[in-house]
PDB file of C-alpha atoms in Angstrom:
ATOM      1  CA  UNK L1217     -28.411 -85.783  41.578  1.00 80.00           C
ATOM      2  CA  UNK L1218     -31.026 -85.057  44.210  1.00 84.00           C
ATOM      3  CA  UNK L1219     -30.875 -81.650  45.586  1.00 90.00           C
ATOM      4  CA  UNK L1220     -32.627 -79.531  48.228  1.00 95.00           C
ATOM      5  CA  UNK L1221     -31.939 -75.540  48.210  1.00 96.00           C
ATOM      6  CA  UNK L1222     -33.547 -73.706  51.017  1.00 97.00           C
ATOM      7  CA  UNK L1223     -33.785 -69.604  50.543  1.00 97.00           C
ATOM      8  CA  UNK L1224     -33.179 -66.910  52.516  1.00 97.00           C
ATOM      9  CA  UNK L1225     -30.273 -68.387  53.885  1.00 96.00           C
ATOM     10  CA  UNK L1226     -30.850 -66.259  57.152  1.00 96.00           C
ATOM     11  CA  UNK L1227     -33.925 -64.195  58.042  1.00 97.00           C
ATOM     12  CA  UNK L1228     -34.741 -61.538  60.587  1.00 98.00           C
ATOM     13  CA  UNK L1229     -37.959 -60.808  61.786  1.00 97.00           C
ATOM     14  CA  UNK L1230     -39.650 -58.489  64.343  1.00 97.00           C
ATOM     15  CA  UNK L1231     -41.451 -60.476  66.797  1.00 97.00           C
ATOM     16  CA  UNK L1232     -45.136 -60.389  66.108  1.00 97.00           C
ATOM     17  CA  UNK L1233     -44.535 -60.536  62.267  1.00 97.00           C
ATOM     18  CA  UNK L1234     -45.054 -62.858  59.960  1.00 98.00           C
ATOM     19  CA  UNK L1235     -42.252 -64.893  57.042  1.00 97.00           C
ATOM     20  CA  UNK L1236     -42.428 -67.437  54.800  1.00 98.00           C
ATOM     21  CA  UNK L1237     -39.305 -69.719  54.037  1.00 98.00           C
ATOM     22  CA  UNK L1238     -38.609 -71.395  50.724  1.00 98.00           C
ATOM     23  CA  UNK L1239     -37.356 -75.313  49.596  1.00 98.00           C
ATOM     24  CA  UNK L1240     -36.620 -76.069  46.026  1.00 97.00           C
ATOM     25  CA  UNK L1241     -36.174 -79.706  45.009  1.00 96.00           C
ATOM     26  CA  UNK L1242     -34.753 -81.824  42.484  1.00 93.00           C
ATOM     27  CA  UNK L1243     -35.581 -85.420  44.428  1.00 86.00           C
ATOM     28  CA  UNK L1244     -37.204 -87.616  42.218  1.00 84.00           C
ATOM     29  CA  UNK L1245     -39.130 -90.008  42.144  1.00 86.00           C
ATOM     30  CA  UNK L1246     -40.926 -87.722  44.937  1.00 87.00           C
ATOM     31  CA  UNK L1247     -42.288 -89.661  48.123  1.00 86.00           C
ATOM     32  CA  UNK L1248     -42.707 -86.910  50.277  1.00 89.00           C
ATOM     33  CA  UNK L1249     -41.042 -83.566  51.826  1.00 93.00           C
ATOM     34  CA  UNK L1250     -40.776 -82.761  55.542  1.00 93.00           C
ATOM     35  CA  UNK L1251     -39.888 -79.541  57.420  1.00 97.00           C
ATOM     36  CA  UNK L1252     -37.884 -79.601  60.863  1.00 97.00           C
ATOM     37  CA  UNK L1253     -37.165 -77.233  63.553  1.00 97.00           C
ATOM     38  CA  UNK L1254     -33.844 -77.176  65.071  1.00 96.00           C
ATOM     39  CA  UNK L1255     -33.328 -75.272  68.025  1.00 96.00           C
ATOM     40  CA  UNK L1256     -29.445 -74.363  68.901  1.00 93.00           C
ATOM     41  CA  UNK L1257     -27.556 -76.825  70.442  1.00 91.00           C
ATOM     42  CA  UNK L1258     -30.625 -79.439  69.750  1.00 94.00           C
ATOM     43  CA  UNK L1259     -31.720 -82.332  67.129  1.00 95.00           C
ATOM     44  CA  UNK L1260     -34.069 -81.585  64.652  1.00 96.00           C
ATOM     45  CA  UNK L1261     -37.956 -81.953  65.147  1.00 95.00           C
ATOM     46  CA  UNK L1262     -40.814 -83.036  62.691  1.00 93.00           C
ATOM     47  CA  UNK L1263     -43.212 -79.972  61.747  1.00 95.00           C
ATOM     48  CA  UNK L1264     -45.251 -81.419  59.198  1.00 92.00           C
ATOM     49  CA  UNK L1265     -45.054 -83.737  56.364  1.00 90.00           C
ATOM     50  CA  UNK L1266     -46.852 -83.532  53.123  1.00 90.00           C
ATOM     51  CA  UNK L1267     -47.184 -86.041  50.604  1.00 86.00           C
ATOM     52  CA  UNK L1268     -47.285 -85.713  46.207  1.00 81.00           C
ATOM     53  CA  UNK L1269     -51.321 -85.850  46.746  1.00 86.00           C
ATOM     54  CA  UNK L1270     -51.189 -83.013  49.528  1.00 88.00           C
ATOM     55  CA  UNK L1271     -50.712 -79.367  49.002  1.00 91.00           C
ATOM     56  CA  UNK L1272     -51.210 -77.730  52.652  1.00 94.00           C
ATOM     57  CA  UNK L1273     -50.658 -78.858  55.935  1.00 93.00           C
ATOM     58  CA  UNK L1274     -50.724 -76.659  59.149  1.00 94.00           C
ATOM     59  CA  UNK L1275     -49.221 -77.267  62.404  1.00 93.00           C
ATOM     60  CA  UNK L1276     -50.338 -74.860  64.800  1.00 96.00           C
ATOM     61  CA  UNK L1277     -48.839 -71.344  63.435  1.00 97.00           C
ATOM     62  CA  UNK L1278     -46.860 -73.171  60.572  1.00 97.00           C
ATOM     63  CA  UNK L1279     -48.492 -73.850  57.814  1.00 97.00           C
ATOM     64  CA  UNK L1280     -46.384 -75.792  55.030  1.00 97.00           C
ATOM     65  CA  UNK L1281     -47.703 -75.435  51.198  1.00 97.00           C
ATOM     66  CA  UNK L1282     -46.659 -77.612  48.200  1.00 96.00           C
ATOM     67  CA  UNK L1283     -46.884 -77.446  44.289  1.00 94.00           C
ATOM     68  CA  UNK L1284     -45.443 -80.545  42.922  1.00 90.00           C
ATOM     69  CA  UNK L1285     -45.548 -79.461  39.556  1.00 91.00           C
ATOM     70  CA  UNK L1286     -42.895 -76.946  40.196  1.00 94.00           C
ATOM     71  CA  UNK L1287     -41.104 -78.611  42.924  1.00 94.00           C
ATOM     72  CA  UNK L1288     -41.739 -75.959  45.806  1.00 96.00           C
ATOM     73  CA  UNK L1289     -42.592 -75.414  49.130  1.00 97.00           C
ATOM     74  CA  UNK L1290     -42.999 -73.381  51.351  1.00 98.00           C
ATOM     75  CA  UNK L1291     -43.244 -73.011  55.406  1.00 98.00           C
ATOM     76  CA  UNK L1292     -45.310 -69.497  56.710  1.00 98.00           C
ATOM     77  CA  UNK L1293     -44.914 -68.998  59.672  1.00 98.00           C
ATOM     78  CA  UNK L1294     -47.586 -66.861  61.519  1.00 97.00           C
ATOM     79  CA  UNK L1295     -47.620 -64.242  64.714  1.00 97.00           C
ATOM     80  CA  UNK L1296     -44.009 -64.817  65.141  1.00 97.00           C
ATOM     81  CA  UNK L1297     -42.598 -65.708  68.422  1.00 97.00           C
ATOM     82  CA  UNK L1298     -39.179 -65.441  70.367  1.00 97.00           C
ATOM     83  CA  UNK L1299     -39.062 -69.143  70.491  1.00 97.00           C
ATOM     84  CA  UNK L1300     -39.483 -69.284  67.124  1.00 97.00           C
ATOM     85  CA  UNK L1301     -35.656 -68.422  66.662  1.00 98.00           C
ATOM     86  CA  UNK L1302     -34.424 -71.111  64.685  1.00 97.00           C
ATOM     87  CA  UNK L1303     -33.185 -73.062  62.210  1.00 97.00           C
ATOM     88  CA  UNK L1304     -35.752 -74.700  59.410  1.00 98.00           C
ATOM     89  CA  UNK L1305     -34.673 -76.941  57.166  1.00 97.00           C
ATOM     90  CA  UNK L1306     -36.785 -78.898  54.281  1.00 97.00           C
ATOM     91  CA  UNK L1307     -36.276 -82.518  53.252  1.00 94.00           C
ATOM     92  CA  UNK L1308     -37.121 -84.671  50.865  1.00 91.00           C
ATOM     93  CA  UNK L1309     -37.685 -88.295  50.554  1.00 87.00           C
ATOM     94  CA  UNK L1310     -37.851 -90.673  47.187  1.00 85.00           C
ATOM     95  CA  UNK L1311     -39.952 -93.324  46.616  1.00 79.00           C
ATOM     96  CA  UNK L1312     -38.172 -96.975  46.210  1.00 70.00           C
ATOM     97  CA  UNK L1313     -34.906 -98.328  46.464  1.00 59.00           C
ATOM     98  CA  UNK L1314     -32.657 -96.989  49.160  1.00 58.00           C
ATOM     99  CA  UNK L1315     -34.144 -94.412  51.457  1.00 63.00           C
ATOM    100  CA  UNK L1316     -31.604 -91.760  51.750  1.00 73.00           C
ATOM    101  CA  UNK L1317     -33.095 -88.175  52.500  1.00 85.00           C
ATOM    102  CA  UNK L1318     -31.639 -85.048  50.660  1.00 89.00           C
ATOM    103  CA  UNK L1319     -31.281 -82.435  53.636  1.00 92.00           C
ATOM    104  CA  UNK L1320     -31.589 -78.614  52.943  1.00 95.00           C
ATOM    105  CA  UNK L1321     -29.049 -76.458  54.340  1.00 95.00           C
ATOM    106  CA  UNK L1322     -31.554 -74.822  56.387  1.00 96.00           C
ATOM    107  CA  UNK L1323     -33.134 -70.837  56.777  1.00 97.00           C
ATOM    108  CA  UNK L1324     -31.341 -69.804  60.104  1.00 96.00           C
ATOM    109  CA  UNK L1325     -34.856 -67.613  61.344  1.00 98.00           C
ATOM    110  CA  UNK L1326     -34.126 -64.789  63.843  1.00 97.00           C
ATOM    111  CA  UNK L1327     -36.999 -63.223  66.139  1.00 98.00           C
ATOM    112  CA  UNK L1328     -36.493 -60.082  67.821  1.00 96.00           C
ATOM    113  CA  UNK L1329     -38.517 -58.066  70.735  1.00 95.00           C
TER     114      UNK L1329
ATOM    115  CA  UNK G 867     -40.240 -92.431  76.994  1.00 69.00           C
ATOM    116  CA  UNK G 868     -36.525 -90.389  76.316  1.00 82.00           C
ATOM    117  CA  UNK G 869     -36.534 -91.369  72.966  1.00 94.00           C
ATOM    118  CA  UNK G 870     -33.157 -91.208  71.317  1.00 97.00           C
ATOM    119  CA  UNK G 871     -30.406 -90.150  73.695  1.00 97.00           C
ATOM    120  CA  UNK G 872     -26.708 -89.786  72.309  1.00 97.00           C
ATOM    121  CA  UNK G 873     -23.345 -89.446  74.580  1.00 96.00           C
ATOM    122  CA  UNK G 874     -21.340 -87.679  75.041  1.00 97.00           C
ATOM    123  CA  UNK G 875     -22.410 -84.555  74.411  1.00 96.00           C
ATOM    124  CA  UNK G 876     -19.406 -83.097  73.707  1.00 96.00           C
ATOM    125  CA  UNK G 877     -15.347 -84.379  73.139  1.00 96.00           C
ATOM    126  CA  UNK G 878     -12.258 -83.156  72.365  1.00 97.00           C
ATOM    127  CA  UNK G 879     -10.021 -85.724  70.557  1.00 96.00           C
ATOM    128  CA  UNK G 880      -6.330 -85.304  69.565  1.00 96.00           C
ATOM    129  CA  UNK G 881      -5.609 -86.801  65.942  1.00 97.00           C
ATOM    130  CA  UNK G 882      -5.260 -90.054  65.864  1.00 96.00           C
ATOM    131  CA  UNK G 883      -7.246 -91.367  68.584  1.00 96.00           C
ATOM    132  CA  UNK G 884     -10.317 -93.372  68.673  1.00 96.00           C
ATOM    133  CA  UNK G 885     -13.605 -92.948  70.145  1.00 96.00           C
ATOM    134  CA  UNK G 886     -17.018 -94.212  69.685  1.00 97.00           C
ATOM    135  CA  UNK G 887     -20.239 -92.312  70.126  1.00 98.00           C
ATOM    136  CA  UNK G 888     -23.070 -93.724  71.251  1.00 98.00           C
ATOM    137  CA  UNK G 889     -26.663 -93.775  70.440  1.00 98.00           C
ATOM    138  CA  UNK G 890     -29.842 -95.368  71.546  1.00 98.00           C
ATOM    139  CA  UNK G 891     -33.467 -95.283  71.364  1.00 97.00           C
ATOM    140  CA  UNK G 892     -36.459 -96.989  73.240  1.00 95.00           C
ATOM    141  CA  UNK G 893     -39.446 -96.324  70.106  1.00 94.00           C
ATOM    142  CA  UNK G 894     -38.603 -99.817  69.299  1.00 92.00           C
ATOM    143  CA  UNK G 895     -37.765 -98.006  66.051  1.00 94.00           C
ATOM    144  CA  UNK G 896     -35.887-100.675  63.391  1.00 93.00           C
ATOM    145  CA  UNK G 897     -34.019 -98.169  61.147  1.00 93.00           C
ATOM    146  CA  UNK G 898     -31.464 -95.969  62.523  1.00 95.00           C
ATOM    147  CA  UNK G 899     -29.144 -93.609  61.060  1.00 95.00           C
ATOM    148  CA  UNK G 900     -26.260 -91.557  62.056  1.00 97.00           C
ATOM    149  CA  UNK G 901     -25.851 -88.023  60.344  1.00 97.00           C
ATOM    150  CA  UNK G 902     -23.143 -85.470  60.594  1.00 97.00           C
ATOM    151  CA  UNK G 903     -23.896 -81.710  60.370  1.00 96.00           C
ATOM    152  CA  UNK G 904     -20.946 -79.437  59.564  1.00 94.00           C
ATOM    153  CA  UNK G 905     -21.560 -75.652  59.644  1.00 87.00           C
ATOM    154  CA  UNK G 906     -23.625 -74.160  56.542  1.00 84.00           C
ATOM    155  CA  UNK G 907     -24.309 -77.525  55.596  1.00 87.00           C
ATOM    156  CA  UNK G 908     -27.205 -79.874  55.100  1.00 87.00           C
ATOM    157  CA  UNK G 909     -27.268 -83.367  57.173  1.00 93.00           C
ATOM    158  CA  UNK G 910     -25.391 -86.099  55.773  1.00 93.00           C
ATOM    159  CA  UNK G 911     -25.617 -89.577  55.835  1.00 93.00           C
ATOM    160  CA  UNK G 912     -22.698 -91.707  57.393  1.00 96.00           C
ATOM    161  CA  UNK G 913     -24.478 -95.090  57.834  1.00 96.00           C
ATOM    162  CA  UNK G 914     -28.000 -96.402  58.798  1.00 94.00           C
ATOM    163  CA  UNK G 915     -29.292 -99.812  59.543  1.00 95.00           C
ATOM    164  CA  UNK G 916     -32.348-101.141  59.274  1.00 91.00           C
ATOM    165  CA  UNK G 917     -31.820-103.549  61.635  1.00 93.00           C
ATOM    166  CA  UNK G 918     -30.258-105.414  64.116  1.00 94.00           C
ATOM    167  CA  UNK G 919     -27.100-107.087  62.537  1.00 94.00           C
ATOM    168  CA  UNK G 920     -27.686-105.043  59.013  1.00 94.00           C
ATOM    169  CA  UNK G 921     -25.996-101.786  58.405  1.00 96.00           C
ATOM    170  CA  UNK G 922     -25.105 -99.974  55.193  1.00 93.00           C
ATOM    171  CA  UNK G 923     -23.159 -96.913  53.930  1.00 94.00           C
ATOM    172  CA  UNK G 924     -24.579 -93.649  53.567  1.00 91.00           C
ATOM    173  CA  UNK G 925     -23.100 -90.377  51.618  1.00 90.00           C
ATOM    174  CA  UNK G 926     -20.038 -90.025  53.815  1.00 94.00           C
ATOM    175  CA  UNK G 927     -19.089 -93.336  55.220  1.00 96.00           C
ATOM    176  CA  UNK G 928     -14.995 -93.264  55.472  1.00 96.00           C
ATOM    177  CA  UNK G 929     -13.523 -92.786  58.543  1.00 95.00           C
ATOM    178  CA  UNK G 930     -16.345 -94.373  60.482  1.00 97.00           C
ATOM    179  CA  UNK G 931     -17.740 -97.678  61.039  1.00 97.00           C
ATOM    180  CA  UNK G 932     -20.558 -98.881  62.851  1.00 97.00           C
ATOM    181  CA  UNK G 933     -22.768-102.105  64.659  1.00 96.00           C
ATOM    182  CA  UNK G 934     -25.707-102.886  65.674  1.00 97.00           C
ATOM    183  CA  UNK G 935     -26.278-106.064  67.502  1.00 96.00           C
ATOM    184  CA  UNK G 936     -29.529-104.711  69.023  1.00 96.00           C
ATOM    185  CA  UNK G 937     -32.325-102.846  68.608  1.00 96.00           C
ATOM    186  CA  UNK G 938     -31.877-100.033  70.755  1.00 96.00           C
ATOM    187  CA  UNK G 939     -28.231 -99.283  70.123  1.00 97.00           C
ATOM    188  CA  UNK G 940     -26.901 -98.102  66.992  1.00 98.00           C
ATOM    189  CA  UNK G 941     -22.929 -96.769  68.551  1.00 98.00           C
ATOM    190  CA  UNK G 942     -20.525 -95.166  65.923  1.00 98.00           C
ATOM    191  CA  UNK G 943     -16.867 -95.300  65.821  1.00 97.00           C
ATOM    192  CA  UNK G 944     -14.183 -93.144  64.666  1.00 96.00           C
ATOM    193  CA  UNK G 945     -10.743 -95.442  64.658  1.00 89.00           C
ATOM    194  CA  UNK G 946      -8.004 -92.767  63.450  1.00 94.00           C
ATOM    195  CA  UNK G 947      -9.663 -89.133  64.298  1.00 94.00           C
ATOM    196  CA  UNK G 948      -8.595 -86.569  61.618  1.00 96.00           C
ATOM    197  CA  UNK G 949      -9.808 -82.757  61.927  1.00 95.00           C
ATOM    198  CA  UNK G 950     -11.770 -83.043  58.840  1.00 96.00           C
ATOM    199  CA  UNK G 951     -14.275 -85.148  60.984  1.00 97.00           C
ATOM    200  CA  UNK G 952     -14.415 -82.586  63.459  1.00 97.00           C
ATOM    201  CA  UNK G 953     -18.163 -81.608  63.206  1.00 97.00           C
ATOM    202  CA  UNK G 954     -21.621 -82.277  65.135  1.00 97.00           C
ATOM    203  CA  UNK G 955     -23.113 -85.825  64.926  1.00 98.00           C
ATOM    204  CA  UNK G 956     -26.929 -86.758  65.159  1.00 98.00           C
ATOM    205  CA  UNK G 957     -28.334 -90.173  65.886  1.00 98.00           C
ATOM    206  CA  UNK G 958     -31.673 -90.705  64.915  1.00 96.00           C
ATOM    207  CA  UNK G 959     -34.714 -93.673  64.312  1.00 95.00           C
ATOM    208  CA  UNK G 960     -37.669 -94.364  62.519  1.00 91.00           C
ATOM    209  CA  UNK G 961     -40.257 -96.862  61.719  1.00 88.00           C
ATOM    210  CA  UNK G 962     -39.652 -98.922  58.444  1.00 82.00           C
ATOM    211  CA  UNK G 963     -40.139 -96.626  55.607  1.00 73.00           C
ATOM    212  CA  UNK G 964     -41.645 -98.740  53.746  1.00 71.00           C
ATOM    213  CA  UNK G 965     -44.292 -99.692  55.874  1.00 74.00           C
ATOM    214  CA  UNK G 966     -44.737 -96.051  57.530  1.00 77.00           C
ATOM    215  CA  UNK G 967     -43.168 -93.935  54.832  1.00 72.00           C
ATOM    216  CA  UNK G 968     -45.180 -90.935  56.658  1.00 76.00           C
ATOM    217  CA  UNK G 969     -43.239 -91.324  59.720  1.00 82.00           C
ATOM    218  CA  UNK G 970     -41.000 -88.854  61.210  1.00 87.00           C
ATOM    219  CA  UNK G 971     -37.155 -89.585  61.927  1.00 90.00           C
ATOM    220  CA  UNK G 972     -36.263 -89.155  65.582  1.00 95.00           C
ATOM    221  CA  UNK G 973     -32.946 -87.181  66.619  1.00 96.00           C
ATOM    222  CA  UNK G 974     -31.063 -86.806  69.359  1.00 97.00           C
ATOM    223  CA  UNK G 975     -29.105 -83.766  70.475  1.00 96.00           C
ATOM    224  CA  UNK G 976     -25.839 -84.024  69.212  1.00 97.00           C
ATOM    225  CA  UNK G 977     -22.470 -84.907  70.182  1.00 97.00           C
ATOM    226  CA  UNK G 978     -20.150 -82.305  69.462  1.00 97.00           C
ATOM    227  CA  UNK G 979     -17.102 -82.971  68.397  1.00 97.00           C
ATOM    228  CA  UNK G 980     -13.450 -81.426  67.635  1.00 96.00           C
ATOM    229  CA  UNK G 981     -10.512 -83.001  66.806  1.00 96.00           C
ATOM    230  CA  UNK G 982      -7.075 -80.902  67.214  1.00 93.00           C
TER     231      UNK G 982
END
């Protein structure tokens, strides 16, 4: 069965400071692996994708990393900001057949002054 | 461009009733989907079509059915309400995978709903 886990489950940070969230997968065959935002009360937004042949990708001050050997990523997030305060979840998408995404349960991030 | 806009926004339903929530998009997007997100828990998959006049089951179909006779609207319906579906729905669209596999899915903002 595909499966996403997603650690710290909640994480709170000093604004200013960086963190680094976790995804561990099970998804195979692997297509790809995306990490959203999701502000409270709001839909989830695309921060960057990566692919099997890609292994960084930055977005600003998020910078996503992936070993596909060992089925992990991670998402650093840099200079922390208020705004910041939010929920990140990973996802992961197989190649072929029926595209159904395996959803994390998402690293509720907290930023205080 | 709004891109994919869901109503309401929030509902209160006694058990038993009906309701249907909508959903649209103007991205000209063919594949839709329609998640639900209960607390604690990862997104899943009620239905999704990839186009108009095709839909087909996701993880957690029963209770719900959908349609989608156009592009743009992708509505959801819930025909006996039961508190177990009391949770927050997303709507969201994408390009074909196949053909854009790199491409983003779209959400809206929710409805939130709770069924007493």
């Amino acid at each position: 069965k595909n499966q996403v886990e997603q650690s710290p489950q909640s994480l709170i940070i000093l604004e200013g400071k960086n963190c680094t969230l976790q995804c561990n997968y099970t998804v195979s065959p692997f297509s790809n692996l995306r990490w959203y935002k999701q502000d409270t009360g709001r839909g989830p937004v695309s921060l960057t994708i990566m692919t099997f042949s890609e292994n960084t990708k930055s977005n600003g001050r998020y910078t996503a990393t992936l070993d596909a050997d060992t089925k992990q990523s991670s998402l650093h997030i840099t200079a922390s900001q208020l705004s910041d305060s939010a929920s990140y979840i990973c996802v992961v998408s197989a190649r072929g057949g029926s595209y159904i995404p395996t959803f994390g349960r998402g690293t509720s991030l907290i930023v205080h002054p | 461009n709004a891109g994919v806009t869901q109503t309401p926004k929030f509902r209160i339903l006694k058990i038993g009733q009906s309701m249907t929530l909508q959903c649209t998009q103007d991205m000209n997007h063919n594949y839709m989907y329609w998640y639900r997100q209960d607390p604690g828990m990862g997104l899943k998959l009620i239905y999704y079509s990839v186009g108009a006049g095709i839909t087909d089951k996701g993880e957690v179909p029963n209770g719900y059915n959908v349609s989608r006779s156009t592009t743009e609207d992708f509505p959801l319906r819930l025909e006996l309400a039961a508190p177990s579906q009391t949770s927050v729905y997303f709507c969201a669209s994408s390009y074909p995978w196949e053909a854009l596999p790199d491409e983003p899915q779209h959400f809206g903002d929710g409805t939130r709903l709770s069924i007493l």
